[in-house]
Structure formats: structure tokens, C-alpha cells
């Protein structure tokens, strides 16, 4: 049987935080195995949809690549590449654009949110400021996925709709021309959405409540000390249920350790002490990776070489599929 292909992309607009690590990076790296084939890539063409700051795109690409490598991704075992190094994806995007109705894109939630924002602001033109990049970005994502005939696509809940669009577009192509594309399936893990941020809401750049993954130790401690708690005194029994500290602890501790901390909550552990316990737990996991990260960040040429090697290894696949696709649609040598 052919190995299942797992593929996911990471948009290059920010600095990875603990939520990205727990929800996406750590599970993706542990999913790398001999029984499947993993494709993890830096989605830099997605990055420029909303971010028009070149230095930020460039810096984020480096930071995210260094993060994955520092967290233990083995580029010999998983395909690790940068979207823009695989130009076949761009060609496929155009061909798929021609297979995708505008109506399908009208239903995209990112587009609809922008329209709603314009409406709320009283804009006469509801498409005001909305680029074609934003409007058609599910097609680019479809090309990312179909280019390597991925079976499983691990994503956050907000991306499920895009995977469904990818299936629709693949079906349309397969039906119209030739069965070249695999229909992908979204994989949403429990963990993916759950990590809470400093204020107890989902950890997210847009809430400004994140803890950057590779913050220096002192800053990490400071941020953890800022996590919101209720005003219960030391010695008062505490509930774990809506405790962000407990919730974060759980993401890093073994089952046994979690049980022990539940006991401490019942006994009334002081919030200050719990913060220290949490800091030590997170830091124990992150510190060795942080050291690697800092080394990698100082060697951008090395990371560049890793990404180039990643692209070199997969381009024979993308070139072969694109050749079939072009042939199928009638773009052929005379
Ligand atoms: N749009 C995705 C996100 O914001 C990132 C992404 C781009 C992606 N291309 C992809 C995810 C292909 C999965 C497959 O999270």
C-alpha cells in the first residue's frame, strides 16, 4: 500500500509561540514516522496576503524554519521546504483558479469576515481594500495540498473549510479532465485549538496574549508570572477547571505529574508557587531547544541550505504532476 501523506503549511508572518508549539509543531514532529510521508512547509506566499512588511516576512521565515529544526524536525525524515522554492505550486494555482467558481470563494470565511468588517464600518464598497490574494487564498492552499497529493492535512478548526474547498476543486478537475488528484482530509486534533494564553483566552497573536516559544529564560519567567488567576489565598483549596496555570501545566507534564498537581490544588497551593512550578516545567522542555534555536538563528546559510535541499528532493514530484496536469488541460508541445 502507498504511504499516507501528511501535509501542512505554516504562514510566515510571526514568531512561534507556545500555542503553535503545543498545537501544531510538537504533534507534527511526533507524527513523523516510517509509516507515512510528511510534508511540512513554510507558506511564504500565504504570508504576503496580509503582511506587507518585507523584513517581517523574511525574519519570520527564518524564525519558523529555525524553530522546527530546533524542536527536532529531522529534514532527512520529513520533507521540509519553502513554498516559494517550488514554483510548480504557483503554476498549479492558476490552473486550479480556472477550475474554481467565484461563488465558492465568496463563501470563504476570511473573505466574508473582511466584507462584514467593511459593512460594520459603513463602507459603501463592501469589497473595499480586499485583495485578490485574500479572496482567492483557498485556491493557493488547494495547490499546496494537491501538488503532493496529500491524504491528511492537520490544521486548526478555522482551516477545515479550506480543506473542503480543496476537495471540491480536486473533484471538479478530476471529473473534467483526468483523475490526477487525491481528495485530502482535514485532521483536527483536540490539542490544536486548546492552549490558553496569558488572559485565559485561546493563545493567539490577535489577542496579544501569547508566550513566545523561545523567549529568554528570564522573560519566560516574567510572562508566566503575568498569567491571570483568581484572587484565592494560599491554603484555600482551588479548582483546576478554569485555571490557566493548570491548563498550561497539563500541556507539558506527564499524567502522573498532573495527578500530583491536582492534589496540590486541592490542598491549596499558592498561585505564586504554582507559577514557579509551571515555569520550571515549561523551561525544562524548552531550554535545550532554545539553545539549538539560538545556534540556528546565527546560521541562516545553514537553514537556507536545508530548505534548498528540501525543495530539490520534492521538485521531481511536483514537476512530474504538473506535467500531467498541463497535458490534461491541453497545454502541450505542438
Ligand atoms: N492557511 C493556513 C493557516 O493559516 C496555512 C497553510 C497554507 C496551510 N497552506 C496550507 C495549511 C496547506 C495546510 C495545508 O493556518
CSV table of N, CA and C in Angstrom, one decimal, residues 20-117:
chain,number,residue,atom,x,y,z
A,20,UNK,N,1.5,27.6,19.3
A,20,UNK,CA,1.9,26.9,18.0
A,20,UNK,C,2.7,25.6,18.3
A,21,UNK,N,3.5,25.7,19.3
A,21,UNK,CA,4.3,24.5,19.6
A,21,UNK,C,3.5,23.4,20.1
A,22,UNK,N,2.6,23.6,21.1
A,22,UNK,CA,1.8,22.5,21.6
A,22,UNK,C,0.7,22.1,20.6
A,23,UNK,N,0.2,23.0,19.9
A,23,UNK,CA,-0.9,22.7,19.0
A,23,UNK,C,-0.5,22.2,17.6
A,24,UNK,N,0.6,22.6,17.1
A,24,UNK,CA,1.0,22.2,15.8
A,24,UNK,C,2.4,21.6,15.6
A,25,UNK,N,3.4,22.3,16.2
A,25,UNK,CA,4.8,21.8,15.9
A,25,UNK,C,5.1,20.5,16.6
A,26,UNK,N,4.8,20.4,17.9
A,26,UNK,CA,5.1,19.2,18.6
A,26,UNK,C,4.4,18.0,18.1
A,27,UNK,N,3.0,18.1,17.8
A,27,UNK,CA,2.4,16.9,17.3
A,27,UNK,C,2.8,16.6,15.9
A,28,UNK,N,3.1,17.6,15.1
A,28,UNK,CA,3.6,17.3,13.7
A,28,UNK,C,4.9,16.6,13.7
A,29,UNK,N,5.8,17.0,14.6
A,29,UNK,CA,7.1,16.4,14.6
A,29,UNK,C,7.0,14.9,15.1
A,30,UNK,N,6.1,14.7,16.1
A,30,UNK,CA,6.0,13.3,16.6
A,30,UNK,C,5.2,12.5,15.6
A,31,UNK,N,4.5,13.1,14.7
A,31,UNK,CA,3.8,12.3,13.7
A,31,UNK,C,4.7,11.8,12.6
A,32,UNK,N,5.9,12.3,12.5
A,32,UNK,CA,6.9,11.9,11.5
A,32,UNK,C,7.2,10.4,11.8
A,33,UNK,N,7.0,9.5,10.8
A,33,UNK,CA,7.3,8.1,11.1
A,33,UNK,C,7.5,7.4,9.8
A,34,UNK,N,8.0,6.2,9.9
A,34,UNK,CA,8.3,5.4,8.6
A,34,UNK,C,7.0,5.0,7.9
A,35,UNK,N,5.9,5.0,8.7
A,35,UNK,CA,4.6,4.5,8.1
A,35,UNK,C,3.9,5.5,7.2
A,36,UNK,N,4.4,6.8,7.3
A,36,UNK,CA,3.7,7.8,6.5
A,36,UNK,C,4.8,8.7,5.9
A,37,UNK,N,4.4,9.7,5.1
A,37,UNK,CA,5.3,10.6,4.5
A,37,UNK,C,4.9,12.0,4.9
A,38,UNK,N,5.7,12.8,5.5
A,38,UNK,CA,5.3,14.1,6.0
A,38,UNK,C,5.9,15.2,5.1
A,39,UNK,N,5.0,16.2,4.8
A,39,UNK,CA,5.4,17.4,4.1
A,39,UNK,C,5.1,18.6,4.9
A,40,UNK,N,6.1,19.3,5.4
A,40,UNK,CA,5.9,20.5,6.2
A,40,UNK,C,6.5,21.6,5.5
A,41,UNK,N,5.8,22.7,5.3
A,41,UNK,CA,6.4,23.8,4.5
A,41,UNK,C,6.1,25.1,5.1
A,42,UNK,N,7.0,26.1,4.7
A,42,UNK,CA,6.8,27.5,5.1
A,42,UNK,C,6.0,28.2,4.0
A,43,UNK,N,4.8,28.6,4.4
A,43,UNK,CA,3.9,29.2,3.4
A,43,UNK,C,4.2,30.7,3.2
A,44,UNK,N,5.2,31.0,2.5
A,44,UNK,CA,5.6,32.4,2.4
A,44,UNK,C,4.7,33.2,1.5
A,45,UNK,N,4.2,32.5,0.5
A,45,UNK,CA,3.2,33.2,-0.4
A,45,UNK,C,1.9,33.5,0.3
A,46,UNK,N,1.6,32.7,1.3
A,46,UNK,CA,0.4,33.0,2.2
A,46,UNK,C,0.8,34.2,3.0
A,47,UNK,N,2.1,34.2,3.5
A,47,UNK,CA,2.5,35.3,4.3
A,47,UNK,C,2.2,36.7,3.8
A,48,UNK,N,2.4,36.9,2.5
A,48,UNK,CA,2.3,38.2,1.9
A,48,UNK,C,0.9,38.6,1.6
A,49,UNK,N,-0.1,37.7,1.9
A,49,UNK,CA,-1.5,38.1,1.7
A,49,UNK,C,-1.9,39.3,2.6
A,50,UNK,N,-1.5,39.2,3.9
A,50,UNK,CA,-1.9,40.3,4.8
A,50,UNK,C,-0.8,41.1,5.3
A,51,UNK,N,0.4,40.6,5.2
A,51,UNK,CA,1.6,41.3,5.7
A,51,UNK,C,2.4,41.9,4.6
A,52,UNK,N,2.5,43.2,4.6
A,52,UNK,CA,3.2,43.8,3.5
A,52,UNK,C,4.5,44.5,4.1
A,53,UNK,N,5.1,43.8,5.0
A,53,UNK,CA,6.4,44.2,5.6
A,53,UNK,C,7.4,43.2,5.3
A,54,UNK,N,8.2,43.5,4.2
A,54,UNK,CA,9.2,42.5,3.7
A,54,UNK,C,10.1,42.0,4.8
A,55,UNK,N,10.6,42.8,5.7
A,55,UNK,CA,11.5,42.4,6.7
A,55,UNK,C,10.9,41.4,7.7
A,56,UNK,N,9.6,41.6,7.9
A,56,UNK,CA,8.9,40.7,8.8
A,56,UNK,C,8.7,39.4,8.2
A,57,UNK,N,8.3,39.3,6.9
A,57,UNK,CA,8.2,38.1,6.2
A,57,UNK,C,9.5,37.3,6.2
A,58,UNK,N,10.5,38.0,5.9
A,58,UNK,CA,11.9,37.4,5.8
A,58,UNK,C,12.3,36.9,7.2
A,59,UNK,N,12.2,37.7,8.2
A,59,UNK,CA,12.6,37.3,9.5
A,59,UNK,C,11.8,36.1,10.1
A,60,UNK,N,10.5,36.2,9.8
A,60,UNK,CA,9.6,35.1,10.3
A,60,UNK,C,9.9,33.8,9.6
A,61,UNK,N,10.3,33.9,8.3
A,61,UNK,CA,10.6,32.6,7.6
A,61,UNK,C,11.8,32.0,8.3
A,62,UNK,N,12.8,32.8,8.6
A,62,UNK,CA,14.0,32.3,9.3
A,62,UNK,C,13.6,31.7,10.7
A,63,UNK,N,12.8,32.5,11.5
A,63,UNK,CA,12.4,32.1,12.8
A,63,UNK,C,11.7,30.8,12.8
A,64,UNK,N,10.7,30.7,11.9
A,64,UNK,CA,9.9,29.5,11.9
A,64,UNK,C,10.7,28.3,11.4
A,65,UNK,N,11.6,28.4,10.4
A,65,UNK,CA,12.4,27.3,10.0
A,65,UNK,C,13.3,26.9,11.1
A,66,UNK,N,13.9,27.9,11.8
A,66,UNK,CA,14.8,27.5,12.9
A,66,UNK,C,14.1,26.8,14.0
A,67,UNK,N,12.8,27.3,14.3
A,67,UNK,CA,12.0,26.7,15.3
A,67,UNK,C,11.8,25.2,15.0
A,68,UNK,N,11.3,24.9,13.8
A,68,UNK,CA,11.0,23.5,13.5
A,68,UNK,C,12.3,22.6,13.7
A,69,UNK,N,13.4,23.1,13.2
A,69,UNK,CA,14.6,22.3,13.3
A,69,UNK,C,15.0,22.2,14.8
A,70,UNK,N,14.9,23.3,15.5
A,70,UNK,CA,15.3,23.2,16.9
A,70,UNK,C,14.4,22.3,17.7
A,71,UNK,N,13.2,22.2,17.3
A,71,UNK,CA,12.2,21.3,18.0
A,71,UNK,C,12.4,19.9,17.6
A,72,UNK,N,13.3,19.6,16.7
A,72,UNK,CA,13.7,18.2,16.4
A,72,UNK,C,13.2,17.7,15.1
A,73,UNK,N,12.6,18.5,14.3
A,73,UNK,CA,12.2,18.0,12.9
A,73,UNK,C,13.5,17.5,12.2
A,74,UNK,N,13.5,16.3,11.7
A,74,UNK,CA,14.6,15.8,11.0
A,74,UNK,C,14.3,15.9,9.5
A,75,UNK,N,15.0,16.8,8.8
A,75,UNK,CA,14.7,17.0,7.4
A,75,UNK,C,15.1,15.8,6.5
A,76,UNK,N,15.8,14.8,7.1
A,76,UNK,CA,16.0,13.6,6.3
A,76,UNK,C,14.8,12.7,6.4
A,77,UNK,N,13.9,12.9,7.4
A,77,UNK,CA,12.8,12.0,7.5
A,77,UNK,C,11.5,12.7,7.1
A,78,UNK,N,11.4,14.0,7.1
A,78,UNK,CA,10.2,14.7,6.6
A,78,UNK,C,10.6,15.7,5.5
A,79,UNK,N,9.7,15.9,4.6
A,79,UNK,CA,10.0,16.9,3.6
A,79,UNK,C,9.8,18.2,4.2
A,80,UNK,N,10.8,19.1,4.2
A,80,UNK,CA,10.7,20.4,4.9
A,80,UNK,C,11.2,21.4,3.8
A,81,UNK,N,10.3,22.3,3.5
A,81,UNK,CA,10.6,23.2,2.3
A,81,UNK,C,9.9,24.5,2.4
A,82,UNK,N,10.2,25.4,1.6
A,82,UNK,CA,9.6,26.7,1.5
A,82,UNK,C,8.8,26.7,0.2
A,83,UNK,N,7.5,27.1,0.4
A,83,UNK,CA,6.6,27.1,-0.7
A,83,UNK,C,7.1,27.8,-2.0
A,84,UNK,N,7.8,29.0,-1.8
A,84,UNK,CA,8.2,29.7,-2.9
A,84,UNK,C,9.4,29.1,-3.6
A,85,UNK,N,10.0,28.0,-3.1
A,85,UNK,CA,11.0,27.3,-3.7
A,85,UNK,C,10.5,26.2,-4.6
A,86,UNK,N,9.2,26.1,-4.7
A,86,UNK,CA,8.5,25.1,-5.5
A,86,UNK,C,7.6,25.8,-6.5
A,87,UNK,N,8.1,26.3,-7.6
A,87,UNK,CA,7.3,27.2,-8.4
A,87,UNK,C,6.2,26.5,-9.1
A,88,UNK,N,6.2,25.2,-9.1
A,88,UNK,CA,5.1,24.4,-9.7
A,88,UNK,C,3.8,24.7,-9.0
A,89,UNK,N,3.9,25.0,-7.7
A,89,UNK,CA,2.7,25.3,-6.9
A,89,UNK,C,2.0,26.6,-7.5
A,90,UNK,N,2.8,27.5,-7.9
A,90,UNK,CA,2.2,28.8,-8.5
A,90,UNK,C,1.5,28.5,-9.8
A,91,UNK,N,2.1,27.6,-10.6
A,91,UNK,CA,1.5,27.3,-11.9
A,91,UNK,C,0.2,26.5,-11.7
A,92,UNK,N,0.3,25.6,-10.7
A,92,UNK,CA,-0.9,24.8,-10.4
A,92,UNK,C,-2.0,25.7,-9.9
A,93,UNK,N,-1.6,26.7,-9.1
A,93,UNK,CA,-2.6,27.7,-8.6
A,93,UNK,C,-3.5,28.3,-9.7
A,94,UNK,N,-2.8,28.7,-10.8
A,94,UNK,CA,-3.5,29.3,-11.8
A,94,UNK,C,-4.5,28.4,-12.5
A,95,UNK,N,-4.0,27.2,-12.7
A,95,UNK,CA,-4.8,26.2,-13.4
A,95,UNK,C,-6.1,25.9,-12.5
A,96,UNK,N,-5.8,25.8,-11.2
A,96,UNK,CA,-6.9,25.5,-10.3
A,96,UNK,C,-7.9,26.7,-10.2
A,97,UNK,N,-7.3,27.9,-10.3
A,97,UNK,CA,-8.2,29.1,-10.3
A,97,UNK,C,-9.3,28.9,-11.4
A,98,UNK,N,-8.8,28.3,-12.5
A,98,UNK,CA,-9.7,28.2,-13.7
A,98,UNK,C,-10.7,27.0,-13.5
A,99,UNK,N,-10.6,26.3,-12.4
A,99,UNK,CA,-11.5,25.2,-12.0
A,99,UNK,C,-12.4,25.6,-10.9
A,100,UNK,N,-12.2,26.8,-10.4
A,100,UNK,CA,-12.9,27.2,-9.1
A,100,UNK,C,-13.9,28.3,-9.4
A,101,UNK,N,-15.1,28.1,-9.0
A,101,UNK,CA,-16.1,29.2,-9.3
A,101,UNK,C,-15.9,30.3,-8.3
A,102,UNK,N,-16.2,31.5,-8.7
A,102,UNK,CA,-16.1,32.6,-7.8
A,102,UNK,C,-17.1,32.4,-6.6
A,103,UNK,N,-18.2,31.8,-6.9
A,103,UNK,CA,-19.2,31.6,-5.8
A,103,UNK,C,-18.6,30.8,-4.7
A,104,UNK,N,-17.8,29.8,-5.0
A,104,UNK,CA,-17.1,29.0,-3.9
A,104,UNK,C,-16.3,30.0,-3.0
A,105,UNK,N,-15.5,30.8,-3.7
A,105,UNK,CA,-14.6,31.7,-2.9
A,105,UNK,C,-15.5,32.8,-2.1
A,106,UNK,N,-16.6,33.2,-2.7
A,106,UNK,CA,-17.5,34.1,-2.0
A,106,UNK,C,-17.8,33.6,-0.6
A,107,UNK,N,-17.8,32.3,-0.4
A,107,UNK,CA,-18.2,31.7,0.8
A,107,UNK,C,-17.1,31.5,1.8
A,108,UNK,N,-15.9,31.9,1.4
A,108,UNK,CA,-14.7,31.7,2.3
A,108,UNK,C,-14.8,32.6,3.5
A,109,UNK,N,-14.5,32.0,4.7
A,109,UNK,CA,-14.8,32.8,5.9
A,109,UNK,C,-13.9,34.0,6.1
A,110,UNK,N,-12.6,33.9,5.6
A,110,UNK,CA,-11.7,35.0,5.7
A,110,UNK,C,-12.2,36.2,4.9
A,111,UNK,N,-12.7,35.9,3.7
A,111,UNK,CA,-13.3,36.9,2.8
A,111,UNK,C,-14.5,37.5,3.4
A,112,UNK,N,-15.4,36.6,3.9
A,112,UNK,CA,-16.7,37.0,4.5
A,112,UNK,C,-16.4,37.9,5.7
A,113,UNK,N,-15.4,37.6,6.5
A,113,UNK,CA,-15.1,38.4,7.7
A,113,UNK,C,-14.7,39.8,7.3
A,114,UNK,N,-13.9,39.9,6.2
A,114,UNK,CA,-13.5,41.2,5.7
A,114,UNK,C,-14.7,42.0,5.2
A,115,UNK,N,-15.6,41.4,4.5
A,115,UNK,CA,-16.8,42.1,4.0
A,115,UNK,C,-17.6,42.6,5.2
A,116,UNK,N,-17.7,41.7,6.2
A,116,UNK,CA,-18.5,42.1,7.4
A,116,UNK,C,-17.9,43.3,8.1
A,117,UNK,N,-16.6,43.3,8.1
A,117,UNK,CA,-15.9,44.4,8.7
A,117,UNK,C,-16.2,45.7,7.9
